[in-house]
PDB file of C-alpha atoms and ligand atoms in Angstrom:
ATOM      1  CA  MET A   1     112.427  60.377 106.932  1.00  0.00           C
ATOM      2  CA  ARG A   2     114.666  58.465 103.936  1.00  0.00           C
ATOM      3  CA  LYS A   3     111.932  59.698 101.609  1.00  0.00           C
ATOM      4  CA  ILE A   4     111.892  63.770 102.608  1.00  0.00           C
ATOM      5  CA  LEU A   5     116.223  64.336 102.296  1.00  0.00           C
ATOM      6  CA  LEU A   6     115.630  62.264  98.642  1.00  0.00           C
ATOM      7  CA  GLU A   7     112.639  65.017  98.927  1.00  0.00           C
ATOM      8  CA  SER A   8     115.156  67.463  99.711  1.00  0.00           C
ATOM      9  CA  LEU A   9     117.868  66.672  97.012  1.00  0.00           C
ATOM     10  CA  LEU A  10     115.809  66.773  93.655  1.00  0.00           C
ATOM     11  CA  ARG A  11     114.031  69.740  94.625  1.00  0.00           C
ATOM     12  CA  ARG A  12     114.900  73.068  93.739  1.00  0.00           C
ATOM     13  CA  PRO A  13     114.618  75.249  96.500  1.00  0.00           C
ATOM     14  CA  VAL A  14     111.655  77.609  97.332  1.00  0.00           C
ATOM     15  CA  THR A  15     113.553  80.730  97.495  1.00  0.00           C
ATOM     16  CA  ASP A  16     113.797  83.164  94.796  1.00  0.00           C
ATOM     17  CA  ARG A  17     117.739  83.421  93.369  1.00  0.00           C
ATOM     18  CA  PRO A  18     119.483  86.176  95.219  1.00  0.00           C
ATOM     19  CA  PRO A  19     119.931  90.097  93.001  1.00  0.00           C
ATOM     20  CA  ALA A  20     122.622  90.540  90.779  1.00  0.00           C
ATOM     21  CA  LEU A  21     125.510  91.695  91.936  1.00  0.00           C
ATOM     22  CA  ASP A  22     126.402  94.215  89.679  1.00  0.00           C
ATOM     23  CA  ASP A  23     122.242  95.000  89.086  1.00  0.00           C
ATOM     24  CA  ALA A  24     123.126  98.777  86.679  1.00  0.00           C
ATOM     25  CA  GLU A  25     119.639  99.876  88.239  1.00  0.00           C
ATOM     26  CA  LEU A  26     121.056  99.086  91.798  1.00  0.00           C
ATOM     27  CA  THR A  27     124.479 100.832  91.262  1.00  0.00           C
ATOM     28  CA  ALA A  28     122.687 104.132  89.983  1.00  0.00           C
ATOM     29  CA  LEU A  29     119.620 104.854  92.689  1.00  0.00           C
ATOM     30  CA  ALA A  30     123.017 104.173  95.080  1.00  0.00           C
ATOM     31  CA  ALA A  31     125.027 106.848  93.681  1.00  0.00           C
ATOM     32  CA  ARG A  32     122.284 108.494  93.953  1.00  0.00           C
ATOM     33  CA  ILE A  33     120.564 108.274  97.163  1.00  0.00           C
ATOM     34  CA  ASP A  34     124.715 108.060  98.425  1.00  0.00           C
ATOM     35  CA  VAL A  35     124.926 112.475  96.931  1.00  0.00           C
ATOM     36  CA  ALA A  36     121.568 112.778  98.204  1.00  0.00           C
ATOM     37  CA  ALA A  37     122.482 111.515 101.479  1.00  0.00           C
ATOM     38  CA  ARG A  38     125.598 113.201 101.972  1.00  0.00           C
ATOM     39  CA  ARG A  39     123.332 116.707 100.766  1.00  0.00           C
ATOM     40  CA  HIS A  40     120.782 116.736 102.993  1.00  0.00           C
ATOM     41  CA  LEU A  41     121.640 114.875 106.009  1.00  0.00           C
ATOM     42  CA  GLY A  42     125.068 115.161 106.965  1.00  0.00           C
ATOM     43  CA  ARG A  43     124.889 110.848 106.055  1.00  0.00           C
ATOM     44  CA  SER A  44     122.494 110.662 108.752  1.00  0.00           C
ATOM     45  CA  LEU A  45     118.833 109.109 108.625  1.00  0.00           C
ATOM     46  CA  ALA A  46     117.268 107.166 111.759  1.00  0.00           C
ATOM     47  CA  ILE A  47     114.436 105.515 110.927  1.00  0.00           C
ATOM     48  CA  ARG A  48     111.687 103.695 113.649  1.00  0.00           C
ATOM     49  CA  GLU A  49     109.588 101.118 111.265  1.00  0.00           C
ATOM     50  CA  VAL A  50     106.275 100.584 112.665  1.00  0.00           C
ATOM     51  CA  ASP A  51     104.368  97.088 111.492  1.00  0.00           C
ATOM     52  CA  ALA A  52     100.296  99.202 111.976  1.00  0.00           C
ATOM     53  CA  GLY A  53      99.018  95.550 111.051  1.00  0.00           C
ATOM     54  CA  SER A  54     100.535  93.722 108.104  1.00  0.00           C
ATOM     55  CA  CYS A  55     101.155  89.991 106.963  1.00  0.00           C
ATOM     56  CA  ASN A  56     104.495  90.936 107.191  1.00  0.00           C
ATOM     57  CA  GLY A  57     105.636  91.001 103.045  1.00  0.00           C
ATOM     58  CA  CYS A  58     106.895  94.556 103.792  1.00  0.00           C
ATOM     59  CA  GLU A  59     108.532  93.444 106.288  1.00  0.00           C
ATOM     60  CA  LEU A  60     110.712  91.809 104.777  1.00  0.00           C
ATOM     61  CA  GLU A  61     111.667  93.461 101.876  1.00  0.00           C
ATOM     62  CA  ILE A  62     112.467  95.728 104.574  1.00  0.00           C
ATOM     63  CA  ASN A  63     114.754  93.057 106.536  1.00  0.00           C
ATOM     64  CA  ALA A  64     116.802  93.693 103.164  1.00  0.00           C
ATOM     65  CA  LEU A  65     118.031  96.782 103.335  1.00  0.00           C
ATOM     66  CA  GLN A  66     119.945  95.915 105.620  1.00  0.00           C
ATOM     67  CA  ASN A  67     121.476  93.345 103.133  1.00  0.00           C
ATOM     68  CA  ALA A  68     124.465  93.140 101.881  1.00  0.00           C
ATOM     69  CA  VAL A  69     123.323  93.401  98.540  1.00  0.00           C
ATOM     70  CA  TYR A  70     121.186  97.268 100.159  1.00  0.00           C
ATOM     71  CA  ASP A  71     123.470  97.915 102.495  1.00  0.00           C
ATOM     72  CA  LEU A  72     121.291 100.965 102.997  1.00  0.00           C
ATOM     73  CA  GLU A  73     123.745 102.014 106.310  1.00  0.00           C
ATOM     74  CA  ARG A  74     125.961 102.610 103.663  1.00  0.00           C
ATOM     75  CA  PHE A  75     124.058 105.873 102.313  1.00  0.00           C
ATOM     76  CA  GLY A  76     123.998 106.697 106.091  1.00  0.00           C
ATOM     77  CA  LEU A  77     120.145 105.736 106.316  1.00  0.00           C
ATOM     78  CA  HIS A  78     119.354 102.769 109.416  1.00  0.00           C
ATOM     79  CA  PHE A  79     116.535 101.905 111.812  1.00  0.00           C
ATOM     80  CA  VAL A  80     116.367 102.520 115.254  1.00  0.00           C
ATOM     81  CA  ALA A  81     114.783 100.804 118.361  1.00  0.00           C
ATOM     82  CA  SER A  82     113.080 104.531 119.842  1.00  0.00           C
ATOM     83  CA  PRO A  83     110.723 106.804 117.796  1.00  0.00           C
ATOM     84  CA  ARG A  84     112.449 108.909 120.023  1.00  0.00           C
ATOM     85  CA  HIS A  85     115.877 108.559 118.120  1.00  0.00           C
ATOM     86  CA  ALA A  86     114.066 108.631 114.889  1.00  0.00           C
ATOM     87  CA  ASP A  87     113.485 111.388 112.011  1.00  0.00           C
ATOM     88  CA  VAL A  88     111.976 109.176 109.819  1.00  0.00           C
ATOM     89  CA  LEU A  89     108.542 106.398 110.310  1.00  0.00           C
ATOM     90  CA  LEU A  90     108.514 104.407 107.959  1.00  0.00           C
ATOM     91  CA  VAL A  91     104.722 102.303 108.534  1.00  0.00           C
ATOM     92  CA  THR A  92     103.598  99.035 106.797  1.00  0.00           C
ATOM     93  CA  GLY A  93     100.510  97.282 106.338  1.00  0.00           C
ATOM     94  CA  PRO A  94      96.464  98.567 107.731  1.00  0.00           C
ATOM     95  CA  VAL A  95      96.257 100.451 110.542  1.00  0.00           C
ATOM     96  CA  THR A  96      94.248  98.017 112.867  1.00  0.00           C
ATOM     97  CA  LYS A  97      91.978  98.629 115.298  1.00  0.00           C
ATOM     98  CA  ASN A  98      94.073  97.279 118.025  1.00  0.00           C
ATOM     99  CA  MET A  99      97.611  99.155 116.583  1.00  0.00           C
ATOM    100  CA  ARG A 100      96.063 102.267 115.914  1.00  0.00           C
ATOM    101  CA  ILE A 101      97.176 104.060 119.577  1.00  0.00           C
ATOM    102  CA  ALA A 102     100.519 101.927 119.204  1.00  0.00           C
ATOM    103  CA  LEU A 103     100.933 104.340 116.285  1.00  0.00           C
ATOM    104  CA  GLU A 104      99.377 107.409 117.129  1.00  0.00           C
ATOM    105  CA  ARG A 105     101.813 107.282 120.179  1.00  0.00           C
ATOM    106  CA  THR A 106     104.687 106.186 118.453  1.00  0.00           C
ATOM    107  CA  TYR A 107     104.066 109.035 115.801  1.00  0.00           C
ATOM    108  CA  GLU A 108     103.993 111.920 118.875  1.00  0.00           C
ATOM    109  CA  ALA A 109     107.441 110.011 120.587  1.00  0.00           C
ATOM    110  CA  VAL A 110     109.129 111.437 117.342  1.00  0.00           C
ATOM    111  CA  PRO A 111     110.707 114.975 117.777  1.00  0.00           C
ATOM    112  CA  ALA A 112     109.840 117.672 114.392  1.00  0.00           C
ATOM    113  CA  PRO A 113     110.626 117.714 112.125  1.00  0.00           C
ATOM    114  CA  LYS A 114     109.440 114.005 111.503  1.00  0.00           C
ATOM    115  CA  TRP A 115     107.805 112.877 108.306  1.00  0.00           C
ATOM    116  CA  VAL A 116     105.822 109.090 107.413  1.00  0.00           C
ATOM    117  CA  ILE A 117     106.044 106.820 105.631  1.00  0.00           C
ATOM    118  CA  ALA A 118     103.825 104.626 103.848  1.00  0.00           C
ATOM    119  CA  ALA A 119     104.887 101.511 102.256  1.00  0.00           C
ATOM    120  CA  GLY A 120     103.238  98.830 100.274  1.00  0.00           C
ATOM    121  CA  ASP A 121      99.205  98.889  98.909  1.00  0.00           C
ATOM    122  CA  CYS A 122      97.807  98.167 102.941  1.00  0.00           C
ATOM    123  CA  ALA A 123      99.158 101.507 103.886  1.00  0.00           C
ATOM    124  CA  VAL A 124      98.401 103.125 101.259  1.00  0.00           C
ATOM    125  CA  SER A 125      95.527 102.102 100.911  1.00  0.00           C
ATOM    126  CA  GLY A 126      93.809  99.338 102.968  1.00  0.00           C
ATOM    127  CA  GLY A 127      95.094  97.138 100.247  1.00  0.00           C
ATOM    128  CA  LEU A 128      93.598  94.099 100.535  1.00  0.00           C
ATOM    129  CA  PHE A 129      92.130  94.285 103.760  1.00  0.00           C
ATOM    130  CA  ALA A 130      90.162  97.851 102.739  1.00  0.00           C
ATOM    131  CA  GLY A 131      87.195  97.945 104.252  1.00  0.00           C
ATOM    132  CA  SER A 132      87.486  95.224 106.592  1.00  0.00           C
ATOM    133  CA  TYR A 133      85.980  95.341 110.577  1.00  0.00           C
ATOM    134  CA  ALA A 134      89.274  95.059 111.912  1.00  0.00           C
ATOM    135  CA  CYS A 135      91.392  98.080 110.017  1.00  0.00           C
ATOM    136  CA  VAL A 136      91.140 101.473 111.097  1.00  0.00           C
ATOM    137  CA  GLY A 137      92.379 102.447 107.235  1.00  0.00           C
ATOM    138  CA  PRO A 138      95.312 103.559 105.849  1.00  0.00           C
ATOM    139  CA  VAL A 139      97.810 105.522 108.106  1.00  0.00           C
ATOM    140  CA  ALA A 140      96.845 108.523 106.429  1.00  0.00           C
ATOM    141  CA  ALA A 141      93.702 107.904 108.029  1.00  0.00           C
ATOM    142  CA  VAL A 142      95.305 108.207 111.334  1.00  0.00           C
ATOM    143  CA  VAL A 143      98.868 110.591 111.781  1.00  0.00           C
ATOM    144  CA  PRO A 144     100.213 112.693 108.106  1.00  0.00           C
ATOM    145  CA  VAL A 145     101.813 110.948 105.966  1.00  0.00           C
ATOM    146  CA  SER A 146     104.908 112.681 103.309  1.00  0.00           C
ATOM    147  CA  LEU A 147     105.281 110.099 101.103  1.00  0.00           C
ATOM    148  CA  GLU A 148     103.193 106.461  99.804  1.00  0.00           C
ATOM    149  CA  ILE A 149     105.866 103.504  98.232  1.00  0.00           C
ATOM    150  CA  PRO A 150     103.369 101.271  96.592  1.00  0.00           C
ATOM    151  CA  GLY A 151     103.470  97.885  96.406  1.00  0.00           C
ATOM    152  CA  CYS A 152     101.956  94.481  97.701  1.00  0.00           C
ATOM    153  CA  PRO A 153     105.128  94.199  98.842  1.00  0.00           C
ATOM    154  CA  PRO A 154     107.512  96.875  97.279  1.00  0.00           C
ATOM    155  CA  THR A 155     111.312  95.781  96.537  1.00  0.00           C
ATOM    156  CA  PRO A 156     113.945  96.717  97.895  1.00  0.00           C
ATOM    157  CA  THR A 157     114.673  99.080  95.270  1.00  0.00           C
ATOM    158  CA  GLU A 158     111.411 100.661  95.232  1.00  0.00           C
ATOM    159  CA  LEU A 159     112.299 101.370  98.637  1.00  0.00           C
ATOM    160  CA  LEU A 160     115.326 103.040  98.077  1.00  0.00           C
ATOM    161  CA  ARG A 161     113.411 104.641  94.785  1.00  0.00           C
ATOM    162  CA  GLY A 162     111.055 106.040  97.845  1.00  0.00           C
ATOM    163  CA  LEU A 163     113.636 107.107 100.467  1.00  0.00           C
ATOM    164  CA  LEU A 164     115.499 108.564  97.400  1.00  0.00           C
ATOM    165  CA  THR A 165     111.915 110.909  97.380  1.00  0.00           C
ATOM    166  CA  LEU A 166     112.236 111.589 100.464  1.00  0.00           C
ATOM    167  CA  LEU A 167     115.335 112.839  99.981  1.00  0.00           C
ATOM    168  CA  GLY A 168     114.342 115.368  97.641  1.00  0.00           C
ATOM    169  CA  SER A 169     116.650 114.056  95.112  1.00  0.00           C
TER     170      SER A 169
HETATM  171  S1  SF4 B 201     101.087  95.001 100.911  1.00  0.00           S
HETATM  172 FE1  SF4 B 201     101.337  92.683 100.653  1.00  0.00          FE
HETATM  173  S2  SF4 B 201     103.222  92.519 101.676  1.00  0.00           S
HETATM  174 FE2  SF4 B 201     102.171  94.512 101.743  1.00  0.00          FE
HETATM  175  S3  SF4 B 201     101.671  94.232 104.584  1.00  0.00           S
HETATM  176 FE3  SF4 B 201      99.543  94.181 102.951  1.00  0.00          FE
HETATM  177  S4  SF4 B 201      99.657  92.572 102.403  1.00  0.00           S
HETATM  178 FE4  SF4 B 201     101.308  92.060 103.203  1.00  0.00          FE
END
C-alpha cells in the first residue's frame, strides 16, 4: 500500500493535459458555429448519439463536447435521450450485427427531415473492425449518411468542425 501511495505521488498523471482555454482555432470555430446555428436553426439542434459497436474511444471525445472547454450547448446544440426528439443521429463504431436492428429502429424513430453523421473511422469505413464476422460494416451500409467525420477517434475540435459543415457554413 505504501509503495502504491509513494508511486502515485511521484508519477506524472496518465491523463492528457487539458486543452488551452485561449486556443485561437477553437475560439474561431466557436464563433462560426454560433453564427451558423443562429442562421439555420434558430439556436436549436437536437443530437441523439448512437453507439453502434464502438470501443467507446469516440464516446469519450463526444462527451468532451459537453465540458466547460467546448460547451456545445452554448450554440443551442444539445444531446437528447430519445430519437423522437432528435434532428441528428451521431453514430459511432462499426455497425455490429447485434446493433443493426437497433440502429435501423432508431433511424426510423427520428422525425424527418433528419441527418446522420458517421463519427470516427469505424463508423466511416469499418476501421479496425472492417471485415469482422461480427460487423455488418460502416454506418452507410445500414442507414443513409449525410456527413462523415473521420479520425480514431475524432477530436472534439474535429467533431465541432463536422457539425459546422452540417450547418452549411
Ligand atoms: S474510430 Fe477508433 S476510437 Fe472510434 S470506435 Fe473505432 S477504434 Fe474506437
